[in-house]
JSON list of C-alpha atoms in Angstrom, two decimals:
[
{"chain": "A", "resi": 452, "resn": "UNK", "atom": "CA", "xyz": [19.63, 2.50, 22.09]},
{"chain": "A", "resi": 453, "resn": "UNK", "atom": "CA", "xyz": [16.48, 0.47, 23.18]},
{"chain": "A", "resi": 454, "resn": "UNK", "atom": "CA", "xyz": [16.07, -2.45, 20.69]},
{"chain": "A", "resi": 455, "resn": "UNK", "atom": "CA", "xyz": [14.39, -5.63, 20.00]},
{"chain": "A", "resi": 456, "resn": "UNK", "atom": "CA", "xyz": [16.25, -7.46, 17.26]},
{"chain": "A", "resi": 457, "resn": "UNK", "atom": "CA", "xyz": [14.77, -10.30, 15.25]},
{"chain": "A", "resi": 458, "resn": "UNK", "atom": "CA", "xyz": [16.44, -12.52, 12.78]},
{"chain": "A", "resi": 459, "resn": "UNK", "atom": "CA", "xyz": [16.01, -13.50, 10.14]},
{"chain": "A", "resi": 460, "resn": "UNK", "atom": "CA", "xyz": [13.89, -10.52, 8.78]},
{"chain": "A", "resi": 461, "resn": "UNK", "atom": "CA", "xyz": [12.83, -12.63, 5.53]},
{"chain": "A", "resi": 462, "resn": "UNK", "atom": "CA", "xyz": [12.88, -16.30, 5.21]},
{"chain": "A", "resi": 463, "resn": "UNK", "atom": "CA", "xyz": [11.37, -18.73, 2.83]},
{"chain": "A", "resi": 464, "resn": "UNK", "atom": "CA", "xyz": [11.52, -22.42, 3.82]},
{"chain": "A", "resi": 465, "resn": "UNK", "atom": "CA", "xyz": [9.99, -25.74, 3.02]},
{"chain": "A", "resi": 466, "resn": "UNK", "atom": "CA", "xyz": [7.19, -27.74, 4.97]},
{"chain": "A", "resi": 467, "resn": "UNK", "atom": "CA", "xyz": [8.76, -29.74, 7.78]},
{"chain": "A", "resi": 468, "resn": "UNK", "atom": "CA", "xyz": [12.14, -27.99, 7.94]},
{"chain": "A", "resi": 469, "resn": "UNK", "atom": "CA", "xyz": [12.78, -26.74, 11.34]},
{"chain": "A", "resi": 470, "resn": "UNK", "atom": "CA", "xyz": [13.47, -23.21, 11.86]},
{"chain": "A", "resi": 471, "resn": "UNK", "atom": "CA", "xyz": [14.08, -20.93, 14.84]},
{"chain": "A", "resi": 472, "resn": "UNK", "atom": "CA", "xyz": [13.54, -17.16, 14.85]},
{"chain": "A", "resi": 473, "resn": "UNK", "atom": "CA", "xyz": [15.59, -15.25, 17.31]},
{"chain": "A", "resi": 474, "resn": "UNK", "atom": "CA", "xyz": [14.65, -12.49, 19.39]},
{"chain": "A", "resi": 475, "resn": "UNK", "atom": "CA", "xyz": [16.88, -10.44, 21.51]},
{"chain": "A", "resi": 476, "resn": "UNK", "atom": "CA", "xyz": [16.50, -7.29, 23.70]},
{"chain": "A", "resi": 477, "resn": "UNK", "atom": "CA", "xyz": [19.03, -4.93, 25.08]},
{"chain": "A", "resi": 478, "resn": "UNK", "atom": "CA", "xyz": [16.83, -3.29, 27.76]},
{"chain": "A", "resi": 479, "resn": "UNK", "atom": "CA", "xyz": [17.10, -6.11, 30.68]},
{"chain": "A", "resi": 480, "resn": "UNK", "atom": "CA", "xyz": [13.31, -6.61, 30.29]},
{"chain": "A", "resi": 481, "resn": "UNK", "atom": "CA", "xyz": [11.59, -9.34, 32.07]},
{"chain": "A", "resi": 482, "resn": "UNK", "atom": "CA", "xyz": [8.59, -9.75, 29.98]},
{"chain": "A", "resi": 483, "resn": "UNK", "atom": "CA", "xyz": [8.78, -11.04, 26.11]},
{"chain": "A", "resi": 484, "resn": "UNK", "atom": "CA", "xyz": [6.16, -12.24, 23.90]},
{"chain": "A", "resi": 485, "resn": "UNK", "atom": "CA", "xyz": [5.68, -13.59, 20.17]},
{"chain": "A", "resi": 486, "resn": "UNK", "atom": "CA", "xyz": [2.99, -12.28, 18.02]},
{"chain": "A", "resi": 487, "resn": "UNK", "atom": "CA", "xyz": [2.04, -13.30, 14.58]},
{"chain": "A", "resi": 488, "resn": "UNK", "atom": "CA", "xyz": [0.09, -10.96, 12.24]},
{"chain": "A", "resi": 489, "resn": "UNK", "atom": "CA", "xyz": [-2.31, -11.98, 9.59]},
{"chain": "A", "resi": 490, "resn": "UNK", "atom": "CA", "xyz": [-4.41, -9.77, 7.10]},
{"chain": "A", "resi": 491, "resn": "UNK", "atom": "CA", "xyz": [-7.83, -9.30, 8.66]},
{"chain": "A", "resi": 492, "resn": "UNK", "atom": "CA", "xyz": [-6.89, -10.87, 12.09]},
{"chain": "A", "resi": 493, "resn": "UNK", "atom": "CA", "xyz": [-4.44, -8.29, 13.52]},
{"chain": "A", "resi": 494, "resn": "UNK", "atom": "CA", "xyz": [-1.77, -9.38, 15.89]},
{"chain": "A", "resi": 495, "resn": "UNK", "atom": "CA", "xyz": [-2.39, -12.46, 17.94]},
{"chain": "A", "resi": 496, "resn": "UNK", "atom": "CA", "xyz": [0.02, -13.69, 20.88]},
{"chain": "A", "resi": 497, "resn": "UNK", "atom": "CA", "xyz": [1.60, -17.08, 20.31]},
{"chain": "A", "resi": 498, "resn": "UNK", "atom": "CA", "xyz": [3.86, -17.22, 23.60]},
{"chain": "A", "resi": 499, "resn": "UNK", "atom": "CA", "xyz": [4.98, -14.99, 26.30]},
{"chain": "A", "resi": 500, "resn": "UNK", "atom": "CA", "xyz": [7.49, -15.23, 28.97]},
{"chain": "A", "resi": 501, "resn": "UNK", "atom": "CA", "xyz": [7.48, -13.28, 32.43]},
{"chain": "A", "resi": 502, "resn": "UNK", "atom": "CA", "xyz": [11.24, -14.22, 33.24]},
{"chain": "A", "resi": 503, "resn": "UNK", "atom": "CA", "xyz": [13.75, -16.80, 32.54]},
{"chain": "A", "resi": 504, "resn": "UNK", "atom": "CA", "xyz": [12.48, -20.25, 32.51]},
{"chain": "A", "resi": 505, "resn": "UNK", "atom": "CA", "xyz": [8.91, -19.11, 32.66]},
{"chain": "A", "resi": 506, "resn": "UNK", "atom": "CA", "xyz": [6.86, -19.21, 29.69]},
{"chain": "A", "resi": 507, "resn": "UNK", "atom": "CA", "xyz": [3.33, -19.61, 28.85]},
{"chain": "A", "resi": 508, "resn": "UNK", "atom": "CA", "xyz": [0.91, -20.00, 25.88]},
{"chain": "A", "resi": 509, "resn": "UNK", "atom": "CA", "xyz": [-0.88, -17.25, 24.26]},
{"chain": "A", "resi": 510, "resn": "UNK", "atom": "CA", "xyz": [-3.94, -17.37, 21.87]},
{"chain": "A", "resi": 511, "resn": "UNK", "atom": "CA", "xyz": [-2.30, -19.31, 19.00]},
{"chain": "A", "resi": 512, "resn": "UNK", "atom": "CA", "xyz": [0.42, -21.50, 20.41]},
{"chain": "A", "resi": 513, "resn": "UNK", "atom": "CA", "xyz": [-0.13, -24.74, 18.12]},
{"chain": "A", "resi": 514, "resn": "UNK", "atom": "CA", "xyz": [2.85, -25.57, 16.27]},
{"chain": "A", "resi": 515, "resn": "UNK", "atom": "CA", "xyz": [5.24, -23.30, 18.06]},
{"chain": "A", "resi": 516, "resn": "UNK", "atom": "CA", "xyz": [7.70, -23.82, 20.76]},
{"chain": "A", "resi": 517, "resn": "UNK", "atom": "CA", "xyz": [9.94, -21.26, 22.91]},
{"chain": "A", "resi": 518, "resn": "UNK", "atom": "CA", "xyz": [12.41, -21.38, 25.34]},
{"chain": "A", "resi": 519, "resn": "UNK", "atom": "CA", "xyz": [13.83, -18.50, 27.74]},
{"chain": "A", "resi": 520, "resn": "UNK", "atom": "CA", "xyz": [17.22, -19.58, 29.04]},
{"chain": "A", "resi": 521, "resn": "UNK", "atom": "CA", "xyz": [18.75, -16.10, 29.24]},
{"chain": "A", "resi": 522, "resn": "UNK", "atom": "CA", "xyz": [16.83, -12.83, 30.11]},
{"chain": "A", "resi": 523, "resn": "UNK", "atom": "CA", "xyz": [17.81, -11.07, 26.78]},
{"chain": "A", "resi": 524, "resn": "UNK", "atom": "CA", "xyz": [16.68, -13.82, 24.28]},
{"chain": "A", "resi": 525, "resn": "UNK", "atom": "CA", "xyz": [13.26, -15.38, 23.63]},
{"chain": "A", "resi": 526, "resn": "UNK", "atom": "CA", "xyz": [13.68, -17.66, 20.45]},
{"chain": "A", "resi": 527, "resn": "UNK", "atom": "CA", "xyz": [10.60, -18.87, 18.49]},
{"chain": "A", "resi": 528, "resn": "UNK", "atom": "CA", "xyz": [10.84, -22.65, 17.21]},
{"chain": "A", "resi": 529, "resn": "UNK", "atom": "CA", "xyz": [8.90, -23.96, 14.58]},
{"chain": "A", "resi": 530, "resn": "UNK", "atom": "CA", "xyz": [9.56, -27.65, 14.74]},
{"chain": "A", "resi": 531, "resn": "UNK", "atom": "CA", "xyz": [7.83, -28.96, 11.63]},
{"chain": "A", "resi": 532, "resn": "UNK", "atom": "CA", "xyz": [6.42, -25.60, 9.75]},
{"chain": "A", "resi": 533, "resn": "UNK", "atom": "CA", "xyz": [3.44, -25.86, 7.60]},
{"chain": "A", "resi": 534, "resn": "UNK", "atom": "CA", "xyz": [2.16, -23.33, 4.97]},
{"chain": "A", "resi": 535, "resn": "UNK", "atom": "CA", "xyz": [-0.57, -22.09, 7.61]},
{"chain": "A", "resi": 536, "resn": "UNK", "atom": "CA", "xyz": [2.43, -20.67, 9.48]},
{"chain": "A", "resi": 537, "resn": "UNK", "atom": "CA", "xyz": [3.26, -18.26, 6.62]},
{"chain": "A", "resi": 538, "resn": "UNK", "atom": "CA", "xyz": [2.80, -15.00, 8.53]},
{"chain": "A", "resi": 539, "resn": "UNK", "atom": "CA", "xyz": [4.62, -11.76, 9.75]},
{"chain": "A", "resi": 540, "resn": "UNK", "atom": "CA", "xyz": [6.03, -12.40, 13.36]},
{"chain": "A", "resi": 541, "resn": "UNK", "atom": "CA", "xyz": [6.80, -9.86, 15.97]},
{"chain": "A", "resi": 542, "resn": "UNK", "atom": "CA", "xyz": [8.65, -10.18, 19.15]},
{"chain": "A", "resi": 543, "resn": "UNK", "atom": "CA", "xyz": [7.87, -7.79, 21.87]},
{"chain": "A", "resi": 544, "resn": "UNK", "atom": "CA", "xyz": [9.51, -6.87, 25.19]},
{"chain": "A", "resi": 545, "resn": "UNK", "atom": "CA", "xyz": [8.65, -4.79, 28.28]},
{"chain": "A", "resi": 546, "resn": "UNK", "atom": "CA", "xyz": [10.08, -4.08, 31.75]},
{"chain": "A", "resi": 547, "resn": "UNK", "atom": "CA", "xyz": [6.76, -5.00, 33.61]},
{"chain": "A", "resi": 548, "resn": "UNK", "atom": "CA", "xyz": [3.36, -6.52, 32.77]},
{"chain": "A", "resi": 549, "resn": "UNK", "atom": "CA", "xyz": [0.84, -4.64, 30.63]},
{"chain": "A", "resi": 550, "resn": "UNK", "atom": "CA", "xyz": [-1.02, -3.05, 33.50]},
{"chain": "A", "resi": 551, "resn": "UNK", "atom": "CA", "xyz": [1.85, -1.51, 35.24]},
{"chain": "A", "resi": 552, "resn": "UNK", "atom": "CA", "xyz": [1.54, 2.33, 34.78]},
{"chain": "A", "resi": 553, "resn": "UNK", "atom": "CA", "xyz": [4.01, 3.82, 32.36]},
{"chain": "A", "resi": 554, "resn": "UNK", "atom": "CA", "xyz": [4.87, 0.51, 31.14]},
{"chain": "A", "resi": 555, "resn": "UNK", "atom": "CA", "xyz": [6.07, 0.50, 27.51]},
{"chain": "A", "resi": 556, "resn": "UNK", "atom": "CA", "xyz": [5.91, -2.45, 25.18]},
{"chain": "A", "resi": 557, "resn": "UNK", "atom": "CA", "xyz": [8.63, -2.45, 22.50]},
{"chain": "A", "resi": 558, "resn": "UNK", "atom": "CA", "xyz": [8.19, -4.49, 19.30]},
{"chain": "A", "resi": 559, "resn": "UNK", "atom": "CA", "xyz": [10.84, -5.79, 16.79]},
{"chain": "A", "resi": 560, "resn": "UNK", "atom": "CA", "xyz": [10.65, -4.97, 13.27]},
{"chain": "A", "resi": 561, "resn": "UNK", "atom": "CA", "xyz": [9.18, -8.20, 12.28]},
{"chain": "A", "resi": 562, "resn": "UNK", "atom": "CA", "xyz": [10.08, -11.50, 10.51]},
{"chain": "A", "resi": 563, "resn": "UNK", "atom": "CA", "xyz": [8.59, -12.48, 7.37]},
{"chain": "A", "resi": 564, "resn": "UNK", "atom": "CA", "xyz": [8.12, -16.12, 7.09]},
{"chain": "A", "resi": 565, "resn": "UNK", "atom": "CA", "xyz": [7.01, -18.08, 4.06]},
{"chain": "A", "resi": 566, "resn": "UNK", "atom": "CA", "xyz": [6.40, -21.86, 4.25]},
{"chain": "A", "resi": 567, "resn": "UNK", "atom": "CA", "xyz": [6.04, -23.72, 0.96]},
{"chain": "B", "resi": 1213, "resn": "UNK", "atom": "CA", "xyz": [-12.12, -12.42, 27.25]},
{"chain": "B", "resi": 1214, "resn": "UNK", "atom": "CA", "xyz": [-11.38, -9.05, 26.25]},
{"chain": "B", "resi": 1215, "resn": "UNK", "atom": "CA", "xyz": [-11.80, -8.10, 22.57]},
{"chain": "B", "resi": 1216, "resn": "UNK", "atom": "CA", "xyz": [-10.93, -4.95, 20.20]},
{"chain": "B", "resi": 1217, "resn": "UNK", "atom": "CA", "xyz": [-13.21, -3.93, 17.42]},
{"chain": "B", "resi": 1218, "resn": "UNK", "atom": "CA", "xyz": [-12.07, -1.48, 14.69]},
{"chain": "B", "resi": 1219, "resn": "UNK", "atom": "CA", "xyz": [-14.90, -1.09, 12.54]},
{"chain": "B", "resi": 1220, "resn": "UNK", "atom": "CA", "xyz": [-13.29, 0.63, 9.76]},
{"chain": "B", "resi": 1221, "resn": "UNK", "atom": "CA", "xyz": [-11.00, -1.67, 7.39]},
{"chain": "B", "resi": 1222, "resn": "UNK", "atom": "CA", "xyz": [-9.98, 1.28, 5.18]},
{"chain": "B", "resi": 1223, "resn": "UNK", "atom": "CA", "xyz": [-10.32, 4.93, 5.59]},
{"chain": "B", "resi": 1224, "resn": "UNK", "atom": "CA", "xyz": [-9.35, 7.49, 2.84]},
{"chain": "B", "resi": 1225, "resn": "UNK", "atom": "CA", "xyz": [-8.78, 11.21, 3.60]},
{"chain": "B", "resi": 1226, "resn": "UNK", "atom": "CA", "xyz": [-7.48, 14.09, 1.72]},
{"chain": "B", "resi": 1227, "resn": "UNK", "atom": "CA", "xyz": [-4.29, 15.55, 3.02]},
{"chain": "B", "resi": 1228, "resn": "UNK", "atom": "CA", "xyz": [-5.10, 18.26, 5.53]},
{"chain": "B", "resi": 1229, "resn": "UNK", "atom": "CA", "xyz": [-8.17, 16.91, 6.36]},
{"chain": "B", "resi": 1230, "resn": "UNK", "atom": "CA", "xyz": [-9.06, 15.87, 10.00]},
{"chain": "B", "resi": 1231, "resn": "UNK", "atom": "CA", "xyz": [-8.98, 12.09, 10.85]},
{"chain": "B", "resi": 1232, "resn": "UNK", "atom": "CA", "xyz": [-10.89, 9.88, 13.21]},
{"chain": "B", "resi": 1233, "resn": "UNK", "atom": "CA", "xyz": [-10.19, 6.09, 13.61]},
{"chain": "B", "resi": 1234, "resn": "UNK", "atom": "CA", "xyz": [-12.62, 4.30, 15.67]},
{"chain": "B", "resi": 1235, "resn": "UNK", "atom": "CA", "xyz": [-11.70, 1.65, 18.16]},
{"chain": "B", "resi": 1236, "resn": "UNK", "atom": "CA", "xyz": [-14.21, -0.11, 20.62]},
{"chain": "B", "resi": 1237, "resn": "UNK", "atom": "CA", "xyz": [-13.28, -2.56, 23.34]},
{"chain": "B", "resi": 1238, "resn": "UNK", "atom": "CA", "xyz": [-15.06, -5.29, 25.29]},
{"chain": "B", "resi": 1239, "resn": "UNK", "atom": "CA", "xyz": [-13.58, -5.89, 28.78]},
{"chain": "B", "resi": 1240, "resn": "UNK", "atom": "CA", "xyz": [-14.97, -5.82, 32.30]},
{"chain": "B", "resi": 1241, "resn": "UNK", "atom": "CA", "xyz": [-12.79, -3.51, 34.30]},
{"chain": "B", "resi": 1242, "resn": "UNK", "atom": "CA", "xyz": [-10.80, -0.42, 33.28]},
{"chain": "B", "resi": 1243, "resn": "UNK", "atom": "CA", "xyz": [-8.56, -1.44, 30.24]},
{"chain": "B", "resi": 1244, "resn": "UNK", "atom": "CA", "xyz": [-5.19, -0.34, 29.42]},
{"chain": "B", "resi": 1245, "resn": "UNK", "atom": "CA", "xyz": [-5.48, 0.98, 25.78]},
{"chain": "B", "resi": 1246, "resn": "UNK", "atom": "CA", "xyz": [-2.95, 1.69, 22.95]},
{"chain": "B", "resi": 1247, "resn": "UNK", "atom": "CA", "xyz": [-2.53, 2.80, 19.57]},
{"chain": "B", "resi": 1248, "resn": "UNK", "atom": "CA", "xyz": [0.11, 1.52, 17.34]},
{"chain": "B", "resi": 1249, "resn": "UNK", "atom": "CA", "xyz": [1.05, 2.47, 13.82]},
{"chain": "B", "resi": 1250, "resn": "UNK", "atom": "CA", "xyz": [2.66, 0.22, 11.23]},
{"chain": "B", "resi": 1251, "resn": "UNK", "atom": "CA", "xyz": [4.05, 1.82, 8.04]},
{"chain": "B", "resi": 1252, "resn": "UNK", "atom": "CA", "xyz": [4.50, -0.43, 5.05]},
{"chain": "B", "resi": 1253, "resn": "UNK", "atom": "CA", "xyz": [7.14, -2.92, 5.53]},
{"chain": "B", "resi": 1254, "resn": "UNK", "atom": "CA", "xyz": [7.99, -1.61, 8.99]},
{"chain": "B", "resi": 1255, "resn": "UNK", "atom": "CA", "xyz": [7.37, -2.56, 12.72]},
{"chain": "B", "resi": 1256, "resn": "UNK", "atom": "CA", "xyz": [4.99, -1.23, 15.07]},
{"chain": "B", "resi": 1257, "resn": "UNK", "atom": "CA", "xyz": [5.34, 2.15, 16.68]},
{"chain": "B", "resi": 1258, "resn": "UNK", "atom": "CA", "xyz": [3.67, 3.26, 19.71]},
{"chain": "B", "resi": 1259, "resn": "UNK", "atom": "CA", "xyz": [1.57, 6.43, 19.12]},
{"chain": "B", "resi": 1260, "resn": "UNK", "atom": "CA", "xyz": [-0.02, 6.66, 22.64]},
{"chain": "B", "resi": 1261, "resn": "UNK", "atom": "CA", "xyz": [-1.30, 4.94, 25.36]},
{"chain": "B", "resi": 1262, "resn": "UNK", "atom": "CA", "xyz": [-3.91, 5.46, 28.12]},
{"chain": "B", "resi": 1263, "resn": "UNK", "atom": "CA", "xyz": [-3.64, 3.89, 31.61]},
{"chain": "B", "resi": 1264, "resn": "UNK", "atom": "CA", "xyz": [-5.77, 6.17, 33.94]},
{"chain": "B", "resi": 1265, "resn": "UNK", "atom": "CA", "xyz": [-6.32, 9.82, 34.64]},
{"chain": "B", "resi": 1266, "resn": "UNK", "atom": "CA", "xyz": [-7.08, 12.38, 31.97]},
{"chain": "B", "resi": 1267, "resn": "UNK", "atom": "CA", "xyz": [-9.34, 10.72, 29.18]},
{"chain": "B", "resi": 1268, "resn": "UNK", "atom": "CA", "xyz": [-7.79, 12.84, 26.50]},
{"chain": "B", "resi": 1269, "resn": "UNK", "atom": "CA", "xyz": [-4.47, 11.45, 25.73]},
{"chain": "B", "resi": 1270, "resn": "UNK", "atom": "CA", "xyz": [-1.77, 13.14, 23.57]},
{"chain": "B", "resi": 1271, "resn": "UNK", "atom": "CA", "xyz": [0.72, 11.13, 21.52]},
{"chain": "B", "resi": 1272, "resn": "UNK", "atom": "CA", "xyz": [3.50, 11.42, 18.95]},
{"chain": "B", "resi": 1273, "resn": "UNK", "atom": "CA", "xyz": [3.05, 12.92, 15.39]},
{"chain": "B", "resi": 1274, "resn": "UNK", "atom": "CA", "xyz": [0.23, 15.18, 16.41]},
{"chain": "B", "resi": 1275, "resn": "UNK", "atom": "CA", "xyz": [-2.15, 12.45, 17.13]},
{"chain": "B", "resi": 1276, "resn": "UNK", "atom": "CA", "xyz": [-4.52, 12.19, 20.28]},
{"chain": "B", "resi": 1277, "resn": "UNK", "atom": "CA", "xyz": [-7.12, 9.74, 21.55]},
{"chain": "B", "resi": 1278, "resn": "UNK", "atom": "CA", "xyz": [-10.08, 10.00, 23.96]},
{"chain": "B", "resi": 1279, "resn": "UNK", "atom": "CA", "xyz": [-11.14, 7.32, 26.24]},
{"chain": "B", "resi": 1280, "resn": "UNK", "atom": "CA", "xyz": [-14.94, 7.08, 26.70]},
{"chain": "B", "resi": 1281, "resn": "UNK", "atom": "CA", "xyz": [-15.96, 4.69, 29.36]},
{"chain": "B", "resi": 1282, "resn": "UNK", "atom": "CA", "xyz": [-19.70, 4.96, 28.45]},
{"chain": "B", "resi": 1283, "resn": "UNK", "atom": "CA", "xyz": [-19.09, 4.08, 24.96]},
{"chain": "B", "resi": 1284, "resn": "UNK", "atom": "CA", "xyz": [-16.37, 1.60, 25.41]},
{"chain": "B", "resi": 1285, "resn": "UNK", "atom": "CA", "xyz": [-14.37, 3.56, 22.94]},
{"chain": "B", "resi": 1286, "resn": "UNK", "atom": "CA", "xyz": [-10.91, 4.95, 22.36]},
{"chain": "B", "resi": 1287, "resn": "UNK", "atom": "CA", "xyz": [-10.90, 6.80, 19.07]},
{"chain": "B", "resi": 1288, "resn": "UNK", "atom": "CA", "xyz": [-7.82, 8.23, 17.56]},
{"chain": "B", "resi": 1289, "resn": "UNK", "atom": "CA", "xyz": [-7.69, 11.80, 16.02]},
{"chain": "B", "resi": 1290, "resn": "UNK", "atom": "CA", "xyz": [-5.55, 14.29, 14.23]},
{"chain": "B", "resi": 1291, "resn": "UNK", "atom": "CA", "xyz": [-6.72, 17.51, 13.24]},
{"chain": "B", "resi": 1292, "resn": "UNK", "atom": "CA", "xyz": [-4.78, 17.66, 9.80]},
{"chain": "B", "resi": 1293, "resn": "UNK", "atom": "CA", "xyz": [-3.56, 14.57, 8.29]},
{"chain": "B", "resi": 1294, "resn": "UNK", "atom": "CA", "xyz": [-0.30, 14.56, 6.33]},
{"chain": "B", "resi": 1295, "resn": "UNK", "atom": "CA", "xyz": [0.62, 12.24, 3.31]},
{"chain": "B", "resi": 1296, "resn": "UNK", "atom": "CA", "xyz": [3.31, 10.41, 5.66]},
{"chain": "B", "resi": 1297, "resn": "UNK", "atom": "CA", "xyz": [0.39, 9.50, 8.02]},
{"chain": "B", "resi": 1298, "resn": "UNK", "atom": "CA", "xyz": [-0.55, 6.79, 5.43]},
{"chain": "B", "resi": 1299, "resn": "UNK", "atom": "CA", "xyz": [0.05, 3.46, 7.42]},
{"chain": "B", "resi": 1300, "resn": "UNK", "atom": "CA", "xyz": [-2.18, 0.81, 9.24]},
{"chain": "B", "resi": 1301, "resn": "UNK", "atom": "CA", "xyz": [-3.21, 1.68, 12.57]},
{"chain": "B", "resi": 1302, "resn": "UNK", "atom": "CA", "xyz": [-3.94, -0.80, 15.37]},
{"chain": "B", "resi": 1303, "resn": "UNK", "atom": "CA", "xyz": [-6.03, -0.36, 18.49]},
{"chain": "B", "resi": 1304, "resn": "UNK", "atom": "CA", "xyz": [-5.06, -2.58, 21.70]},
{"chain": "B", "resi": 1305, "resn": "UNK", "atom": "CA", "xyz": [-6.11, -3.55, 24.83]},
{"chain": "B", "resi": 1306, "resn": "UNK", "atom": "CA", "xyz": [-4.05, -4.70, 27.84]},
{"chain": "B", "resi": 1307, "resn": "UNK", "atom": "CA", "xyz": [-4.96, -6.23, 31.22]},
{"chain": "B", "resi": 1308, "resn": "UNK", "atom": "CA", "xyz": [-3.44, -6.97, 34.60]},
{"chain": "B", "resi": 1309, "resn": "UNK", "atom": "CA", "xyz": [-2.21, -10.39, 35.07]},
{"chain": "B", "resi": 1310, "resn": "UNK", "atom": "CA", "xyz": [-1.60, -11.42, 31.36]},
{"chain": "B", "resi": 1311, "resn": "UNK", "atom": "CA", "xyz": [2.13, -10.78, 31.24]},
{"chain": "B", "resi": 1312, "resn": "UNK", "atom": "CA", "xyz": [2.62, -8.24, 28.69]},
{"chain": "B", "resi": 1313, "resn": "UNK", "atom": "CA", "xyz": [-0.01, -9.47, 26.42]},
{"chain": "B", "resi": 1314, "resn": "UNK", "atom": "CA", "xyz": [-2.08, -7.07, 24.06]},
{"chain": "B", "resi": 1315, "resn": "UNK", "atom": "CA", "xyz": [-5.13, -8.00, 22.28]},
{"chain": "B", "resi": 1316, "resn": "UNK", "atom": "CA", "xyz": [-5.06, -5.99, 18.85]},
{"chain": "B", "resi": 1317, "resn": "UNK", "atom": "CA", "xyz": [-8.04, -4.95, 16.54]},
{"chain": "B", "resi": 1318, "resn": "UNK", "atom": "CA", "xyz": [-7.66, -6.02, 13.10]},
{"chain": "B", "resi": 1319, "resn": "UNK", "atom": "CA", "xyz": [-6.63, -2.82, 11.96]},
{"chain": "B", "resi": 1320, "resn": "UNK", "atom": "CA", "xyz": [-7.47, 0.30, 9.84]},
{"chain": "B", "resi": 1321, "resn": "UNK", "atom": "CA", "xyz": [-5.70, 1.12, 6.79]},
{"chain": "B", "resi": 1322, "resn": "UNK", "atom": "CA", "xyz": [-5.32, 4.72, 6.05]},
{"chain": "B", "resi": 1323, "resn": "UNK", "atom": "CA", "xyz": [-4.83, 6.15, 2.54]},
{"chain": "B", "resi": 1324, "resn": "UNK", "atom": "CA", "xyz": [-4.11, 9.75, 2.17]},
{"chain": "B", "resi": 1325, "resn": "UNK", "atom": "CA", "xyz": [-5.08, 11.53, -1.07]},
{"chain": "B", "resi": 1326, "resn": "UNK", "atom": "CA", "xyz": [-2.92, 14.44, -2.18]}
]
């Protein structure tokens, strides 16, 4: 079964304590992304990756880091979390870029992160 | 830069009534358009997508959407709403060359009255 798996699903942490949200896909996809969802703002892309060792900033990258050392994994790192990073985070993957005919983007189930 | 507008934040319909959720986009070229649904506490599920060709697109769960280039719209429709359709609906646009980035609208929360 095609899956994008995120962990943890729920986390409450304190300001400044480094954390990592993992994302793994089992479809051998080249493209992966991270989004955050905030009320009234929809989903906004944080970072994306087009292949191993190839990453780039999305619309809201400040305060986040990513790495892509293996094709299946794309962790999101918050080096020093702040309360304004409290959000619902989604990882997404796809075989090809958005404009490729028939391409489907798969989303994980989301990670609720609260920074106090 | 492309943008997506969903003008209705909340919509309430009676079960069995028809539904239309509005979506307008701003983009210079032909966009790739998507509708996703998010049930409470759940992830995002793709309802349907438009890349090219027939402007009326059929999706899952009885949904359809029509691409109207002249109006820059991609409205989602369902002829008869079920209580289980209550959820948040997101319209999104993608473009070539942006990795697999989607630009999302702010969402429409659908409430279904029994």
